[in-house]
Amino acid sequence: MMIREQVPLAPLTTLGVGGPARYFAEALSEPDIREALQYGQERNAPAFVLGGGSNLLVADSGFDGLVLKISLRGIEQAADEGDAVVFSVAAGEEWDELVARAIAGDCAGIECLSGIPGSVGGTPVQNVGAYGQEVSETISEVEAIDRLSLQLRTFTNAECGFGYRTSIFNTTERDRYVILRVSFSLRRGGRPRVRYADLQRVFADASAEPTLSAVRAAVREIRRSKAMLIDPGDDDARSAGSFFKNPVVPQSQFEELETKMLSRGFVLPGYAAGDGLRKLPAAWLVEHAGFAKGHNRGAVGISRRHTLAIVNRGGATAAEIIALKNDIQSRVCAEFGIELQAEPVFLGF
Ligand code: EPU
């Protein structure tokens, strides 16, 4: 396998920002991964696993280690009990191609996750979710290499420890495993999920239940309208998706804020998040802290179509993005007493 040096990383990310990798390897197979990890270990270079680069901010100075791009391909499909069909998918496959393929085979369970950029191997790490579905609902197994022992390990769904935008792979076991393959248990002939308000609105007048393909098309259209679909011609889409997680707060804190905002004439939105908790839309908090859609600051800005996306308007630096992020966080904190957590992965900072 060829290992290159000083490889620019910006073109490998959807934000298009940041410097080079000291070493760079593209793995097409499991032995490639082992070889690259060993190469890094011998040089004392930390390794970073790169998937689709859709949730990543690279520092302007780049990364002084080994970037391992995972390009393993292959989708296997096998019937399981009842209507279940298991798709066992190599980490380097494109997520949205898998969704398209599942729907073409009349398999339900990931249709609301249409149009999400990135690769399959990244999806369990942050438990990708949108429009009322999360991958944790259908993942049956994750196969990974332990970077310390270079041994293979298979995780059950429960062992992945999924939560909102989290799993063991980005919390307790962060940077420990390289994901090779993910298995999804889907339901042939299953009904699409139309639970999210935006989606229900599209089908409000429909006389029959929408098909999986209709839901896929609707989700892609909603994403396009919010510039959350990759489109080289749309500079509002040059982002890492949501830049902040939606904060979850105790009901009592929600009510305090609700009263405070009501006195100013604003109705604070919030969603039940189980066990006396409320999830607040970070986009709303950002807007009401004084950042409007289309806010611009040199080469960086906020998408004109969704307040949660920080965008590169062309030639942005990571430092400019971080400055805007910090500003947003401190103004939201001053206004609401809530510390917004950034959602993307930061590399080289
Ligand atoms: N809102 C605003 N301004 C905006 C957009 C939204 O105030 O410009 C408020 C509104 O109150 C709106 C609420 O935020 O009702 C929710 O907005 P939206 O449906 O767009 O969802 P979101 O909470 O902003 C989350 C995910 C997205 C996912 C959508 C749809 C997070 C951090 N983000 O966004 O995921 O696509 O729901 O399910 O949970 C991502 O993680 O990168 C991502 C794009």
XYZ file of C-alpha atoms and ligand atoms in Angstrom:
393
model
C 0.000 0.000 0.000
C 1.237 3.460 -0.854
C 1.665 5.928 1.985
C 1.973 9.513 0.827
C 3.183 12.576 2.697
C 1.805 16.111 3.046
C -1.550 15.298 1.452
C -4.098 18.158 1.469
C -7.155 17.246 3.521
C -9.478 20.142 2.655
C -10.707 18.512 -0.589
C -11.598 15.375 1.372
C -14.033 17.239 3.609
C -17.399 18.819 2.846
C -16.340 22.063 4.582
C -13.278 22.269 2.330
C -11.032 23.751 4.997
C -7.700 22.896 6.643
C -4.119 21.838 6.006
C -2.368 18.609 5.002
C -1.818 15.235 6.627
C 1.814 14.394 7.444
C 1.113 10.810 6.250
C -1.861 9.614 4.266
C -2.982 6.104 3.385
C -6.067 4.876 1.604
C -7.156 1.424 2.764
C -8.997 -0.805 0.317
C -8.870 -3.907 2.510
C -8.445 -5.087 6.074
C -4.730 -5.942 5.579
C -4.222 -2.364 4.288
C -5.632 -1.035 7.549
C -3.297 -3.181 9.644
C -0.314 -2.194 7.517
C -1.122 1.499 7.794
C -1.690 1.318 11.551
C 1.649 -0.410 11.966
C 3.355 2.189 9.799
C 1.945 4.908 12.051
C 2.907 3.078 15.244
C 6.504 2.608 14.046
C 6.794 6.358 13.486
C 4.950 7.325 16.636
C 2.405 9.087 14.451
C -1.141 9.162 15.822
C -3.677 7.757 13.367
C -6.939 9.393 12.406
C -9.632 7.452 10.585
C -11.267 9.380 7.756
C -14.581 8.357 6.267
C -16.631 10.697 4.099
C -15.283 13.878 5.722
C -18.784 15.270 6.110
C -18.604 15.958 9.826
C -15.029 17.137 10.126
C -13.101 20.378 10.659
C -9.364 20.145 9.939
C -6.996 22.722 11.483
C -5.171 25.124 9.181
C -1.863 23.526 10.182
C -3.225 20.136 9.176
C -2.601 16.939 11.119
C 0.838 15.820 12.252
C 0.032 12.132 12.071
C -1.355 9.490 9.766
C -4.737 9.936 8.121
C -6.222 6.611 7.164
C -8.938 6.955 4.571
C -11.281 3.968 4.672
C -12.285 2.900 1.164
C -13.429 -0.676 1.780
C -16.349 -1.511 -0.495
C -19.051 -4.150 -0.662
C -22.685 -4.634 0.314
C -23.919 -8.120 1.166
C -27.552 -8.856 1.663
C -28.988 -11.876 3.476
C -32.494 -12.848 4.528
C -32.915 -13.257 8.267
C -35.891 -14.389 10.363
C -39.340 -13.319 9.176
C -39.237 -10.207 7.000
C -35.825 -9.126 8.241
C -33.066 -8.565 5.724
C -29.541 -7.964 6.956
C -27.362 -5.633 4.908
C -23.741 -6.159 5.831
C -21.905 -3.145 4.485
C -18.224 -2.258 4.204
C -17.283 0.971 5.990
C -16.226 2.831 2.846
C -19.556 2.525 1.037
C -21.425 5.760 0.584
C -24.271 6.032 3.041
C -26.851 7.422 0.658
C -26.157 4.698 -1.899
C -26.968 2.118 0.753
C -30.234 3.903 1.557
C -31.139 3.972 -2.143
C -30.324 0.306 -2.493
C -32.338 -0.723 0.580
C -35.363 1.178 -0.690
C -35.007 -0.316 -4.171
C -35.242 -3.697 -2.407
C -38.370 -2.530 -0.538
C -36.564 -2.585 2.813
C -37.616 -0.135 5.529
C -35.689 1.273 8.459
C -33.309 3.906 7.076
C -35.536 5.800 4.612
C -35.618 8.960 6.768
C -31.824 9.018 6.648
C -31.832 9.713 2.898
C -29.489 12.350 1.534
C -27.048 12.336 4.436
C -23.491 12.731 3.162
C -20.643 10.542 4.368
C -19.706 6.900 4.535
C -21.326 3.920 6.231
C -18.464 3.429 8.710
C -19.067 6.854 10.223
C -22.723 6.285 10.946
C -22.452 4.252 14.177
C -19.776 6.572 15.578
C -22.122 9.515 16.036
C -25.345 7.498 15.766
C -26.456 9.417 12.692
C -30.077 10.501 12.887
C -32.604 12.638 11.061
C -36.337 13.039 10.488
C -37.341 10.619 13.217
C -34.848 7.796 12.685
C -31.387 6.945 14.017
C -29.032 4.224 12.790
C -29.056 2.739 16.311
C -32.572 1.439 15.573
C -31.351 -0.865 12.785
C -27.664 -1.578 13.432
C -27.308 -5.216 14.462
C -23.518 -5.490 14.467
C -20.360 -3.430 14.040
C -17.076 -5.078 13.097
C -13.887 -3.204 13.945
C -10.148 -3.542 14.419
C -8.781 -2.701 17.824
C -5.930 -0.301 17.176
C -3.997 -1.415 20.247
C -4.017 -5.165 19.658
C -4.822 -5.100 15.907
C -7.426 -7.807 16.708
C -10.853 -7.987 15.091
C -13.835 -7.380 17.310
C -17.573 -7.584 16.738
C -19.936 -5.357 18.723
C -23.621 -6.060 19.251
C -26.027 -3.135 19.156
C -26.101 -2.948 22.970
C -22.296 -2.948 23.147
C -22.191 0.163 20.952
C -23.800 2.191 23.765
C -25.846 4.421 21.467
C -27.309 7.762 22.577
C -28.201 11.035 20.848
C -25.228 11.631 18.490
C -23.070 9.344 20.628
C -21.769 5.794 20.956
C -18.772 4.249 22.699
C -16.839 5.071 19.507
C -16.915 8.819 20.171
C -16.997 8.701 23.982
C -15.507 6.016 26.232
C -13.654 4.188 23.411
C -12.908 7.202 21.276
C -10.040 6.640 18.776
C -9.676 3.005 19.806
C -11.392 1.158 16.922
C -11.329 1.296 13.148
C -14.749 0.301 11.866
C -14.643 -2.155 8.972
C -18.218 -3.216 8.452
C -21.671 -2.382 9.762
C -24.735 -4.653 9.616
C -28.230 -3.215 9.414
C -31.334 -5.281 10.030
C -34.062 -3.866 7.802
C -37.638 -4.962 7.218
C -38.767 -6.063 3.785
C -42.179 -4.660 2.953
C -41.987 -2.540 6.131
C -43.865 0.755 6.410
C -42.007 4.024 6.121
C -41.731 6.199 9.186
C -43.545 9.504 8.836
C -43.247 10.907 12.325
C -41.242 14.137 11.998
C -43.437 17.229 11.607
C -41.679 18.421 8.416
C -42.350 15.046 6.837
C -45.943 14.751 8.027
C -46.631 18.116 6.422
C -45.545 16.817 3.008
C -47.974 13.903 3.178
C -50.814 15.639 5.046
C -53.171 15.520 2.062
C -52.182 12.086 0.766
C -54.993 9.557 0.673
C -52.751 6.494 0.988
C -49.660 5.794 3.076
C -46.570 6.978 1.164
C -44.130 4.457 -0.249
C -40.545 4.177 0.948
C -39.408 5.887 -2.261
C -41.837 8.754 -1.735
C -40.473 9.273 1.775
C -36.912 9.163 0.435
C -37.769 11.790 -2.177
C -39.506 13.984 0.409
C -36.589 13.794 2.863
C -34.109 14.680 0.123
C -36.272 17.623 -0.889
C -36.521 18.899 2.702
C -32.761 18.536 3.077
C -32.223 20.363 -0.216
C -34.465 23.211 0.942
C -32.313 23.532 4.080
C -29.053 23.224 2.076
C -28.317 19.979 3.921
C -27.822 18.044 0.707
C -24.388 18.116 -0.905
C -24.574 20.268 -3.996
C -21.386 21.737 -5.498
C -23.403 24.633 -6.945
C -24.872 25.662 -3.582
C -22.469 27.568 -1.330
C -24.879 27.218 1.610
C -24.207 23.488 1.428
C -20.430 23.788 1.955
C -20.746 22.847 5.616
C -20.379 20.039 8.128
C -24.159 19.817 8.576
C -25.330 20.856 12.037
C -22.413 22.542 13.777
C -23.974 22.176 17.245
C -25.916 19.449 18.998
C -29.400 20.194 20.214
C -28.977 20.693 23.975
C -30.974 18.564 26.392
C -31.948 20.306 29.651
C -34.030 19.440 32.745
C -37.724 20.332 32.480
C -37.331 22.942 35.266
C -34.612 24.806 33.339
C -36.758 24.646 30.223
C -39.697 26.211 32.062
C -37.544 29.021 33.456
C -36.273 29.855 30.002
C -39.745 29.537 28.543
C -41.075 32.137 30.986
C -38.143 34.455 30.346
C -38.595 34.254 26.569
C -42.379 34.619 26.808
C -41.914 37.907 28.665
C -40.040 39.093 25.586
C -42.731 37.819 23.263
C -41.052 34.623 22.068
C -42.354 31.060 22.406
C -39.439 28.754 23.208
C -39.739 25.493 21.265
C -38.829 22.206 22.959
C -39.319 18.481 22.494
C -39.791 15.742 25.096
C -36.487 13.912 25.564
C -37.550 11.343 28.164
C -37.225 11.326 31.959
C -38.081 14.937 32.791
C -35.814 16.280 30.039
C -36.409 18.643 27.111
C -34.416 18.927 23.907
C -34.102 22.478 22.609
C -33.431 23.318 18.958
C -29.929 24.795 18.920
C -30.813 26.651 15.692
C -33.504 28.607 17.528
C -31.153 29.499 20.392
C -28.474 30.656 17.931
C -30.972 32.829 16.071
C -32.348 34.355 19.252
C -28.819 35.057 20.475
C -28.470 37.379 17.516
C -27.164 35.319 14.590
C -29.468 35.449 11.616
C -29.495 33.086 8.659
C -27.043 34.402 6.083
C -24.871 36.077 8.756
C -21.494 36.708 7.128
C -18.053 37.368 8.468
C -15.454 37.395 5.740
C -15.203 33.984 4.158
C -17.282 32.228 6.800
C -20.914 32.554 7.637
C -24.157 30.925 8.625
C -26.175 29.206 5.934
C -28.962 31.335 4.464
C -31.260 28.333 4.826
C -30.416 26.817 8.233
C -28.981 28.569 11.270
C -27.172 25.474 12.525
C -24.824 25.200 9.545
C -21.587 27.166 9.546
C -20.513 27.507 5.924
C -17.323 28.168 4.011
C -18.195 30.861 1.490
C -14.909 30.257 -0.339
C -11.359 30.342 0.978
C -12.343 30.202 4.660
C -9.757 29.195 7.233
C -10.346 26.868 10.155
C -9.365 29.733 12.467
C -12.207 31.869 11.092
C -14.656 29.016 11.589
C -13.478 28.482 15.161
C -13.793 32.219 15.883
C -17.413 32.214 14.700
C -18.151 28.999 16.617
C -16.701 30.490 19.826
C -18.680 33.654 19.367
C -21.922 31.744 18.858
C -21.233 29.609 21.924
C -20.488 32.558 24.165
C -23.498 34.562 23.025
C -25.861 31.595 23.466
C -24.363 31.026 26.901
C -24.774 34.683 27.905
C -28.366 34.750 26.626
C -29.650 31.344 27.781
C -27.077 29.911 30.209
C -26.654 26.927 27.891
C -23.309 25.675 26.642
C -23.769 24.488 23.089
C -21.645 21.503 22.223
C -20.056 21.427 18.799
C -21.069 18.418 16.733
C -18.284 17.913 14.157
C -14.994 16.163 14.816
C -12.010 18.522 15.189
C -8.692 17.317 13.788
C -5.270 18.795 14.440
C -6.250 21.421 17.007
N -34.829 26.247 13.631
C -34.584 27.595 13.633
N -33.926 28.132 12.573
C -33.485 27.384 11.531
C -33.752 26.026 11.521
C -34.396 25.461 12.587
O -34.947 28.295 14.558
O -32.858 27.951 10.634
C -35.524 25.654 14.801
C -37.004 25.599 14.601
O -37.605 25.758 15.858
C -37.218 24.189 14.073
C -36.192 23.419 14.885
O -35.088 24.312 14.981
O -38.504 23.718 14.313
C -35.765 22.104 14.270
O -35.164 22.335 12.992
P -34.822 21.131 11.996
O -36.015 20.306 11.766
O -34.150 21.694 10.812
O -33.817 20.218 12.808
P -32.545 20.519 13.709
O -32.903 20.189 15.120
O -31.962 21.858 13.470
C -31.670 18.075 13.593
C -30.370 17.385 13.329
C -30.102 17.316 11.837
C -31.250 16.580 11.165
C -32.547 17.309 11.484
C -33.758 16.580 10.976
C -28.958 17.787 15.244
C -27.803 18.556 15.797
N -29.294 18.082 13.999
O -31.519 19.421 13.167
O -28.906 16.578 11.633
O -31.062 16.478 9.777
O -32.703 17.410 12.920
O -34.004 15.473 11.779
O -29.537 16.951 15.924
C -26.533 16.864 11.533
O -26.479 16.247 12.592
O -25.503 17.273 10.952
C -27.837 17.137 10.952
C -27.985 17.870 9.843
